[in-house]
Structure formats: C-alpha cells, structure tokens
One Martini backbone bead per residue (centre of mass of N, CA, C, O) as a GRO file, in nm:
protein
  114
    1MET     BB    1   0.110   0.049  -0.012
    2ASP     BB    2   0.034   0.383  -0.069
    3ILE     BB    3   0.136   0.693   0.050
    4LEU     BB    4  -0.004   1.004   0.003
    5LYS     BB    5   0.144   1.352  -0.049
    6LYS     BB    6   0.186   1.642  -0.085
    7SER     BB    7   0.484   1.848  -0.060
    8ARG     BB    8   0.275   2.112  -0.067
    9GLY     BB    9   0.074   2.237   0.138
   10LYS     BB   10  -0.259   2.105   0.135
   11SER     BB   11  -0.327   1.761   0.233
   12VAL     BB   12  -0.436   1.448   0.178
   13ALA     BB   13  -0.394   1.152   0.265
   14ILE     BB   14  -0.354   0.841   0.089
   15LYS     BB   15  -0.462   0.529  -0.012
   16ILE     BB   16  -0.292   0.289  -0.217
   17ASP     BB   17  -0.347  -0.005  -0.333
   18ASP     BB   18  -0.269  -0.262  -0.554
   19ASP     BB   19  -0.551  -0.255  -0.710
   20ILE     BB   20  -0.593   0.041  -0.768
   21ARG     BB   21  -0.312   0.078  -0.908
   22ALA     BB   22  -0.353  -0.129  -1.128
   23GLN     BB   23  -0.605   0.040  -1.257
   24ILE     BB   24  -0.416   0.337  -1.292
   25LYS     BB   25  -0.278   0.214  -1.473
   26ALA     BB   26  -0.412   0.082  -1.709
   27PHE     BB   27  -0.578   0.369  -1.764
   28LYS     BB   28  -0.289   0.501  -1.837
   29ASP     BB   29  -0.229   0.347  -2.088
   30ARG     BB   30  -0.480   0.397  -2.242
   31LEU     BB   31  -0.452   0.676  -2.261
   32ILE     BB   32  -0.176   0.671  -2.414
   33GLU     BB   33  -0.292   0.526  -2.657
   34MET     BB   34  -0.517   0.755  -2.724
   35SER     BB   35  -0.293   0.978  -2.777
   36GLU     BB   36  -0.245   0.822  -3.095
   37TYR     BB   37  -0.509   0.911  -3.208
   38ASP     BB   38  -0.617   1.067  -3.505
   39GLU     BB   39  -0.934   1.091  -3.397
   40LEU     BB   40  -0.850   1.321  -3.229
   41ARG     BB   41  -0.828   1.583  -3.084
   42ASP     BB   42  -0.594   1.839  -3.014
   43ILE     BB   43  -0.720   1.890  -2.703
   44ASP     BB   44  -0.711   1.590  -2.604
   45ILE     BB   45  -0.424   1.512  -2.651
   46LYS     BB   46  -0.313   1.746  -2.450
   47THR     BB   47  -0.457   1.654  -2.199
   48ILE     BB   48  -0.348   1.378  -2.163
   49GLN     BB   49  -0.051   1.452  -2.151
   50PHE     BB   50  -0.063   1.650  -1.920
   51ILE     BB   51  -0.175   1.426  -1.707
   52ILE     BB   52   0.063   1.222  -1.754
   53ASN     BB   53   0.321   1.458  -1.740
   54GLU     BB   54   0.221   1.702  -1.522
   55LEU     BB   55   0.108   1.580  -1.310
   56ASP     BB   56   0.099   1.474  -1.009
   57GLU     BB   57   0.062   1.191  -0.840
   58TYR     BB   58  -0.178   1.276  -0.678
   59ASP     BB   59  -0.361   1.382  -0.886
   60ARG     BB   60  -0.372   1.179  -1.108
   61ASN     BB   61  -0.476   0.946  -0.923
   62ILE     BB   62  -0.742   1.099  -0.839
   63LEU     BB   63  -0.858   1.128  -1.132
   64ILE     BB   64  -0.826   0.823  -1.242
   65ALA     BB   65  -0.992   0.700  -1.035
   66PHE     BB   66  -1.252   0.832  -1.075
   67TYR     BB   67  -1.289   0.703  -1.333
   68ALA     BB   68  -1.168   0.384  -1.327
   69VAL     BB   69  -1.271   0.324  -1.002
   70ALA     BB   70  -1.542   0.485  -0.916
   71ASP     BB   71  -1.760   0.588  -1.087
   72GLN     BB   72  -1.753   0.897  -1.014
   73SER     BB   73  -1.742   0.873  -0.704
   74PRO     BB   74  -1.653   1.021  -0.403
   75SER     BB   75  -1.760   0.828  -0.202
   76LYS     BB   76  -1.592   0.572  -0.299
   77LEU     BB   77  -1.310   0.713  -0.338
   78GLY     BB   78  -1.283   0.766  -0.057
   79ARG     BB   79  -1.302   0.482   0.085
   80MET     BB   80  -1.042   0.390  -0.068
   81LEU     BB   81  -0.859   0.647   0.029
   82GLY     BB   82  -0.920   0.746   0.329
   83VAL     BB   83  -1.140   0.980   0.240
   84SER     BB   84  -1.319   1.213   0.199
   85PRO     BB   85  -1.581   1.326  -0.042
   86ASN     BB   86  -1.497   1.642  -0.005
   87ASN     BB   87  -1.202   1.603  -0.069
   88ILE     BB   88  -1.247   1.501  -0.328
   89ILE     BB   89  -1.406   1.723  -0.459
   90TYR     BB   90  -1.205   1.946  -0.408
   91GLN     BB   91  -0.960   1.826  -0.580
   92LEU     BB   92  -1.116   1.800  -0.841
   93LYS     BB   93  -1.172   2.100  -0.911
   94LYS     BB   94  -0.853   2.181  -0.894
   95ILE     BB   95  -0.759   2.006  -1.117
   96GLN     BB   96  -0.961   2.086  -1.335
   97THR     BB   97  -0.888   2.370  -1.350
   98TYR     BB   98  -0.585   2.341  -1.399
   99VAL     BB   99  -0.611   2.200  -1.669
  100ARG     BB  100  -0.795   2.397  -1.829
  101ASN     BB  101  -0.604   2.635  -1.802
  102ARG     BB  102  -0.361   2.527  -1.924
  103ILE     BB  103  -0.476   2.446  -2.203
  104ASP     BB  104  -0.591   2.725  -2.278
  105ASN     BB  105  -0.320   2.853  -2.277
  106ASP     BB  106  -0.153   2.662  -2.473
  107SER     BB  107  -0.372   2.689  -2.716
  108ASN     BB  108  -0.347   3.015  -2.742
  109ASN     BB  109  -0.051   3.018  -2.788
  110SER     BB  110  -0.043   2.791  -3.037
  111GLY     BB  111  -0.350   2.775  -3.196
  112VAL     BB  112  -0.534   2.566  -3.109
  113SER     BB  113  -0.814   2.386  -3.188
  114ASN     BB  114  -1.117   2.257  -3.057
   0.00000   0.00000   0.00000
C-alpha cells in the first residue's frame, strides 16, 4: 500500500492499495494509447498528455481513480482512498480547473483549435 501526500501545501494523505494501483496503471496505459489516435481532437490529445506528463502523482492518481476505479463517485473514491468525499470533490475541482486553465492557456498560445 502506498500513502501519498502533496509535497507542499495542504493535502490529505491518500492510501492506494495494490488493486487500485493496478487499475490506475491500466487506465493510464489506455490513456497513453488513446493519445496516439489520429481521430482525437488536438485539444483531447493535449489534455491526455498534460494529465500523464505534467500532473503530480497525487493529483493524477485521484483524477484517474475517480474515472477508472470509482465510477465517478466521490463517496466511493473517498472510501477507497481513506478520505472524505468532500476532500475528493475539493481536490477534483482544483485539478480540473488547473488542467482546463493550463490547456486553454497553451492552446491560445499555440494556435491549437478545439
């Protein structure tokens, strides 16, 4: 079992067992594979690459686990990671805003269209 906490700032430690870790890895591998598809929009590819390459491990694990392991349920994910659903909701909002802002900023600076 891994216990993750952000290196700075306020964050609640999350516990990731081997089963959750394996599911996160499988979904992450699938995202990497998808990012190579020609059929995806540039913005989608850029978002996947940002999530894989630029998010820290803590945020990436919460985001991927929310979609891949917890069926998009903050309550279920909170139970799995040993934190309250409110912590999950708060962290997801921060992550999603951060990713959206970075992708929008990068897209506006590089001329990538949605």
